[in-house]
Amino acid sequence: MTLDTADLVVVVALLAFAPIARAGLERWRMRVPLVVVEILFGILAGPAVFGWVAPDGQPLVALSDFGLVMLMFLAGFEIDVPRIKGAPLRSAVAVWFVSLGLGLAAGLAMTLPFHDPSTTGISVGLALTTTALGTFLPIIRDAGLLPTPLGAQVMAIGTVGEFAPIVAIALLLSGRHPGATVAALAIFAVLAAACVWLAVKPHPRWLDRLVVKTLHSSGQLAIRLAMLVMVLLVWFADRLELDNLIGAFTAGLVLRLALADAPVRLVETVSAKLDAIAFGFLVPIFFVMSGVKFDLDALLHDPGLLARIPVFLLLFLAVRGLPTYISARRGELAPESRELALFASTALPLIVVITTIAVENDYLLSGSAAAMVGAGMFSVLIFPQLALGRREAAPGADEGQRESANTDDPEDEILRDR
């Protein structure tokens, strides 16, 4: 088998250089999220600037698609269901439906170049309701906020802000009859429930021992089982003509529930290995290729499109941030309502997905899609930093938990804990 590897070499080189470039920017007191650096590198390498990478070349397109699947899988895996269930999740769901109404109203009211105003408005409106949990979760984790009440609420907001728009995409942008889509979603829900039931059942002792035995060997059974769960649920979703991201996100939740009673050391090891696969290779390819496909020419040749970037940025705040702020002001997290609003307004990966679907189906022109993606890049660049700047992060919150689980012989300790 012969592969055209020239583009792949360029992209992998950019992946390796991106953290170095980000560290260099930090020395100049410029805090730029790594995802933004990767997208900017993609823009430079793509046809808009140097033309080093083709937007439709293989195997990069396949790797990019799988990178998005891994991003959503890890977003689901990071969800601590016991911490967000109850009031945080109920509040996040209620706020998202308010955002959905505001987003659809704003999308239908906007004067964009389009063929069908209804589908254009729906595409824009759904993009406005998204929240980039998979993008800013590493930021709040590194800041030590995940174990805090703020971290739990942000996780609930991000969970709904990623999963609900995916379901809405299936219902509103798939082109299928809504009844058929609802039936497919119901079938998938039954399959997902069966997977959850199997995940929470007590595991056979022999399987626990084999997982631990292969944890640091070439066997890697835990990681192989995780990949099996993800691929199966993505396949189920695809066979039901649903978006693959529904399957990926659900698979992450299933894996988290399967490890709910596992020792902290085991969960952290599995998480670290999945992070290495995803954020070390696949997910950055998705972001670089998003930059490669970015329609910079359309933005530069149309001042009206450039002007829409700050408009969309303000709409993120109005559609996602404002309802979150109002809801939080009435609860225990009132002092941190602004931080919650800023995190809720951060969006990017699903904006790329929704606008790509809209462009492919002629619901939206590529220049308008580029304006939305550009606004999403600025939201990732600005909003989390503003949120973190409003409070003193709790450094070492996660590290303390990790150190408390550290032992001289991790495999023996895991077996004793089991």
XYZ file of C-alpha atoms in Angstrom:
418
model
C 0.000 0.000 0.000
C 1.294 3.427 -0.966
C 0.382 6.590 0.905
C 1.013 10.172 -0.047
C 2.976 11.000 3.091
C 4.318 14.466 2.216
C 1.292 16.260 3.680
C 1.340 13.944 6.676
C 4.978 14.798 7.404
C 4.179 18.510 7.315
C 1.192 18.145 9.642
C 3.036 15.942 12.150
C 5.914 18.424 12.154
C 3.421 21.191 12.947
C 1.987 19.072 15.786
C 5.443 18.725 17.286
C 6.253 22.413 16.921
C 2.908 23.720 18.256
C 3.657 23.188 22.005
C 7.104 24.757 21.488
C 5.561 27.787 19.810
C 2.989 28.093 22.583
C 5.718 27.946 25.235
C 7.594 30.666 23.355
C 4.489 32.853 23.346
C 4.069 32.334 27.093
C 7.574 33.721 27.647
C 6.225 36.934 26.098
C 3.227 36.782 28.476
C 0.902 35.735 25.654
C -1.391 32.955 26.928
C -2.631 31.268 23.767
C -4.500 27.928 24.023
C -2.767 25.156 22.143
C -5.846 24.510 19.995
C -5.661 28.057 18.621
C -1.973 27.612 17.768
C -2.789 24.383 15.941
C -5.569 25.985 13.897
C -3.341 28.948 13.037
C -0.601 26.537 11.921
C -3.174 24.812 9.727
C -4.167 28.126 8.139
C -0.514 28.867 7.377
C 0.109 25.397 5.935
C -3.112 25.322 3.933
C -3.951 26.702 0.487
C -4.744 30.156 1.886
C -1.064 30.883 2.660
C 1.807 28.493 1.848
C -0.122 25.616 0.255
C 1.927 22.873 1.898
C -1.108 20.737 2.815
C -4.112 19.889 0.631
C -7.486 20.075 2.433
C -8.770 16.840 0.852
C -5.672 14.645 0.948
C -5.558 11.158 2.388
C -4.785 9.849 4.981
C -5.115 13.228 6.733
C -8.869 13.510 6.186
C -9.455 10.101 7.792
C -7.089 10.903 10.673
C -8.786 14.267 11.163
C -12.230 12.653 11.340
C -10.950 10.107 13.850
C -9.347 12.917 15.835
C -12.740 14.588 16.227
C -14.222 11.269 17.341
C -11.445 10.897 19.938
C -12.021 14.462 21.151
C -15.695 13.748 21.804
C -14.853 10.346 23.315
C -12.523 11.954 25.857
C -15.046 14.726 26.523
C -17.518 12.014 27.525
C -14.862 10.150 29.503
C -14.056 13.245 31.555
C -17.659 13.554 32.748
C -17.949 12.647 36.415
C -21.603 11.601 36.388
C -22.100 11.464 40.199
C -20.788 15.030 40.522
C -22.986 16.612 37.863
C -26.229 14.683 38.294
C -29.032 16.425 40.135
C -29.129 20.203 40.376
C -26.061 20.993 38.187
C -27.360 18.881 35.306
C -30.962 20.085 35.631
C -29.789 23.694 35.592
C -27.536 23.091 32.581
C -30.364 21.425 30.611
C -32.829 24.234 31.374
C -30.289 26.896 30.382
C -29.463 25.083 27.135
C -33.099 25.058 26.019
C -33.252 28.799 26.647
C -30.056 29.126 24.590
C -31.609 27.010 21.839
C -34.536 29.407 21.546
C -32.253 32.438 21.557
C -29.836 30.847 19.093
C -32.495 29.855 16.574
C -34.063 33.313 16.812
C -30.679 34.971 16.267
C -29.810 32.623 13.399
C -33.068 33.239 11.582
C -32.714 36.991 12.070
C -29.188 37.269 10.702
C -28.669 38.487 7.136
C -26.192 35.931 5.773
C -25.677 34.903 2.134
C -27.741 31.739 1.894
C -29.932 29.580 -0.316
C -32.552 28.541 2.224
C -33.148 30.968 5.095
C -34.652 28.330 7.386
C -31.786 25.850 7.144
C -29.239 28.661 7.307
C -30.858 30.047 10.430
C -30.993 26.599 12.032
C -27.323 25.963 11.216
C -26.218 29.272 12.714
C -28.555 28.919 15.689
C -27.307 25.435 16.604
C -23.677 26.558 16.327
C -24.443 29.353 18.798
C -25.713 26.847 21.395
C -22.515 24.789 21.592
C -19.949 24.775 24.386
C -16.398 23.524 23.828
C -16.069 21.178 26.805
C -13.407 19.050 25.129
C -11.378 22.177 24.354
C -11.427 24.022 27.663
C -11.564 20.966 29.947
C -7.754 20.587 29.862
C -7.521 24.297 30.734
C -9.657 24.040 33.870
C -8.026 20.721 34.775
C -4.558 22.295 34.559
C -5.828 25.213 36.668
C -6.957 22.807 39.408
C -10.654 23.704 39.092
C -12.162 20.291 38.318
C -12.543 19.188 41.980
C -14.313 22.450 42.911
C -18.074 23.238 42.773
C -17.283 25.590 39.895
C -15.629 22.710 38.050
C -18.694 20.490 38.558
C -21.043 23.133 37.176
C -18.750 23.908 34.237
C -18.634 20.178 33.502
C -22.447 19.978 33.537
C -22.765 23.024 31.273
C -20.178 21.652 28.873
C -21.729 18.176 28.846
C -25.120 19.512 27.801
C -23.513 22.085 25.485
C -21.778 19.326 23.538
C -24.254 16.451 23.664
C -27.530 18.349 23.132
C -26.368 20.131 19.942
C -25.254 16.778 18.506
C -28.753 15.391 19.044
C -30.227 18.597 17.589
C -28.005 18.204 14.501
C -29.475 14.740 13.946
C -33.017 16.078 14.302
C -32.718 19.322 12.341
C -29.845 19.033 9.837
C -29.721 15.373 8.849
C -32.257 15.778 6.027
C -34.209 12.758 7.319
C -37.822 12.760 8.450
C -37.915 13.802 12.130
C -39.894 10.682 13.030
C -37.214 8.422 11.570
C -34.522 10.326 13.450
C -36.423 10.072 16.742
C -36.831 6.334 16.203
C -33.103 5.979 15.490
C -32.260 7.969 18.616
C -34.576 5.757 20.677
C -32.905 2.590 19.354
C -29.474 4.049 20.067
C -30.590 4.999 23.592
C -31.578 1.373 24.229
C -28.214 0.152 22.930
C -26.397 2.737 25.050
C -28.400 1.715 28.126
C -27.405 -1.917 27.536
C -23.760 -0.856 27.338
C -24.104 1.102 30.581
C -25.705 -1.910 32.278
C -22.808 -4.115 31.218
C -20.303 -1.444 32.283
C -21.596 -1.094 35.848
C -21.886 -4.836 36.465
C -19.147 -6.303 38.709
C -16.222 -7.359 36.559
C -14.869 -10.902 36.695
C -11.786 -11.180 38.890
C -9.768 -12.712 36.058
C -10.536 -9.745 33.828
C -9.420 -7.290 36.524
C -6.153 -9.173 36.918
C -5.556 -9.316 33.164
C -6.249 -5.578 32.793
C -3.719 -4.809 35.516
C -1.183 -7.337 34.217
C -1.201 -5.802 30.727
C -1.410 -2.177 31.875
C 2.306 -1.572 31.331
C 2.989 -4.195 28.678
C 2.334 -4.619 24.984
C -1.045 -6.181 25.797
C -2.674 -2.877 26.869
C -6.016 -4.634 27.409
C -7.631 -1.644 29.123
C -6.909 0.635 26.170
C -7.970 -1.979 23.636
C -11.278 -2.488 25.438
C -11.786 1.291 25.562
C -11.201 1.530 21.811
C -13.592 -1.386 21.247
C -16.370 0.361 23.182
C -15.807 3.573 21.243
C -15.686 1.935 17.806
C -18.774 -0.178 18.508
C -20.913 2.763 19.615
C -19.669 4.927 16.747
C -20.556 2.063 14.390
C -24.004 1.709 15.969
C -24.626 5.431 15.501
C -23.438 5.296 11.900
C -25.645 2.295 11.077
C -28.615 4.205 12.500
C -27.642 7.183 10.300
C -26.892 9.326 13.342
C -23.846 11.521 13.778
C -20.758 9.558 14.802
C -20.143 12.051 17.586
C -23.204 10.777 19.469
C -21.597 7.353 19.599
C -18.183 8.718 20.588
C -19.494 10.897 23.424
C -21.690 8.085 24.759
C -18.764 5.660 24.619
C -16.730 7.998 26.802
C -19.516 8.081 29.394
C -19.798 4.278 29.298
C -16.065 3.871 29.900
C -16.160 6.352 32.795
C -19.020 4.385 34.411
C -17.136 1.115 33.872
C -14.203 2.560 35.853
C -16.381 4.178 38.528
C -15.296 1.727 41.253
C -11.744 1.241 39.997
C -8.767 2.477 42.056
C -7.692 6.042 41.382
C -4.296 4.845 40.194
C -5.851 2.636 37.507
C -8.214 5.361 36.278
C -5.370 7.876 36.072
C -3.159 5.442 34.154
C -5.898 4.636 31.631
C -6.730 8.346 31.312
C -3.075 9.225 30.718
C -2.743 6.601 27.999
C -5.921 7.754 26.242
C -4.710 11.360 26.488
C -1.439 10.318 24.865
C -3.239 8.701 21.924
C -5.723 11.541 21.486
C -3.880 14.746 22.339
C -0.488 13.466 21.289
C -1.558 12.726 17.723
C -5.181 12.446 16.595
C -6.961 15.470 18.093
C -4.284 17.984 17.018
C -4.590 16.673 13.452
C -8.291 17.567 13.546
C -7.521 21.125 14.637
C -4.666 21.584 12.154
C -6.854 20.298 9.323
C -9.651 22.625 10.461
C -7.167 25.429 9.870
C -6.163 24.008 6.494
C -9.834 24.067 5.399
C -10.389 27.556 6.802
C -11.606 29.906 4.037
C -9.263 32.807 4.775
C -9.570 34.246 1.269
C -13.299 34.795 1.669
C -12.780 36.687 4.914
C -9.980 38.861 3.577
C -11.890 39.811 0.433
C -15.169 40.637 2.181
C -15.036 43.245 4.986
C -18.636 42.359 5.814
C -17.606 38.818 6.733
C -14.757 40.092 8.893
C -17.237 42.335 10.692
C -19.359 39.290 11.525
C -16.588 37.770 13.673
C -17.111 40.189 16.615
C -20.865 39.921 16.040
C -20.735 36.154 16.467
C -18.469 36.560 19.486
C -21.080 38.789 21.122
C -23.797 36.320 20.165
C -21.919 33.529 21.973
C -22.095 35.665 25.099
C -25.748 36.551 24.555
C -26.994 33.075 23.621
C -24.913 30.901 25.996
C -23.360 33.282 28.487
C -26.321 35.451 29.469
C -28.771 32.630 30.348
C -25.990 30.870 32.274
C -25.181 34.069 34.179
C -28.830 34.726 35.088
C -29.338 31.134 36.228
C -26.132 31.077 38.293
C -26.998 34.362 40.046
C -29.863 32.570 41.791
C -27.775 29.695 43.154
C -24.824 28.871 45.371
C -22.354 29.804 42.641
C -23.595 33.394 42.360
C -20.122 34.843 43.147
C -18.721 32.820 40.220
C -21.570 33.455 37.779
C -19.371 35.508 35.435
C -16.791 32.744 35.222
C -19.533 30.220 34.424
C -20.936 32.514 31.736
C -17.529 32.899 30.096
C -16.845 29.164 30.052
C -20.345 28.474 28.689
C -19.710 30.966 25.857
C -16.538 29.173 24.724
C -17.157 27.191 21.542
C -15.189 25.743 18.627
C -15.174 22.012 17.679
C -18.917 21.681 17.120
C -18.945 25.009 15.300
C -16.541 23.404 12.831
C -18.759 20.313 12.586
C -22.048 22.205 12.159
C -20.700 24.723 9.659
C -19.019 21.932 7.672
C -22.339 20.085 7.422
C -24.078 23.336 6.459
C -21.532 24.177 3.745
C -21.622 20.653 2.294
C -25.426 20.837 2.044
C -25.461 24.408 0.654
C -27.149 25.741 3.785
C -24.291 28.180 4.383
C -21.536 29.760 2.287
C -17.932 28.951 3.191
C -17.130 32.578 4.009
C -19.906 32.765 6.587
C -18.734 29.445 8.012
C -15.196 30.849 8.263
C -16.527 33.867 10.165
C -18.203 31.583 12.702
C -15.111 29.400 13.072
C -12.987 32.541 13.469
C -15.295 33.752 16.225
C -14.991 30.330 17.868
C -11.202 30.622 17.793
C -11.398 34.002 19.500
C -13.809 32.605 22.099
C -11.308 29.860 22.995
C -8.525 32.425 23.045
C -10.324 35.037 25.165
C -13.134 33.689 27.334
C -11.344 30.966 29.394
C -8.466 33.368 30.080
C -10.890 36.041 31.267
C -12.623 33.479 33.473
C -9.357 32.277 35.018
C -8.205 35.848 35.451
C -11.236 36.579 37.625
C -10.288 34.100 40.313
C -7.240 32.599 41.893
C -6.936 29.102 40.488
C -6.430 26.334 42.993
C -3.015 25.028 41.852
C -2.220 21.484 42.812
C -5.831 20.416 43.438
C -5.538 17.607 40.938
C -1.857 17.033 41.668
C -2.595 16.402 45.335
C -5.063 13.720 44.413
C -2.533 12.149 42.076
C 0.240 12.181 44.671
C -2.012 10.625 47.295
C -2.545 7.663 44.960
C 1.157 7.225 44.144
C 2.784 3.969 45.253
C 6.072 2.189 44.674
C 4.404 -0.733 42.897
C 1.292 0.490 41.080
C 0.156 -2.876 39.746
C 0.304 -4.576 43.155
C -1.489 -1.629 44.738
C -4.277 -1.761 42.144
C -4.777 -5.484 42.781
C -4.904 -4.907 46.555
C -7.481 -2.139 46.076
C -9.630 -4.366 43.878
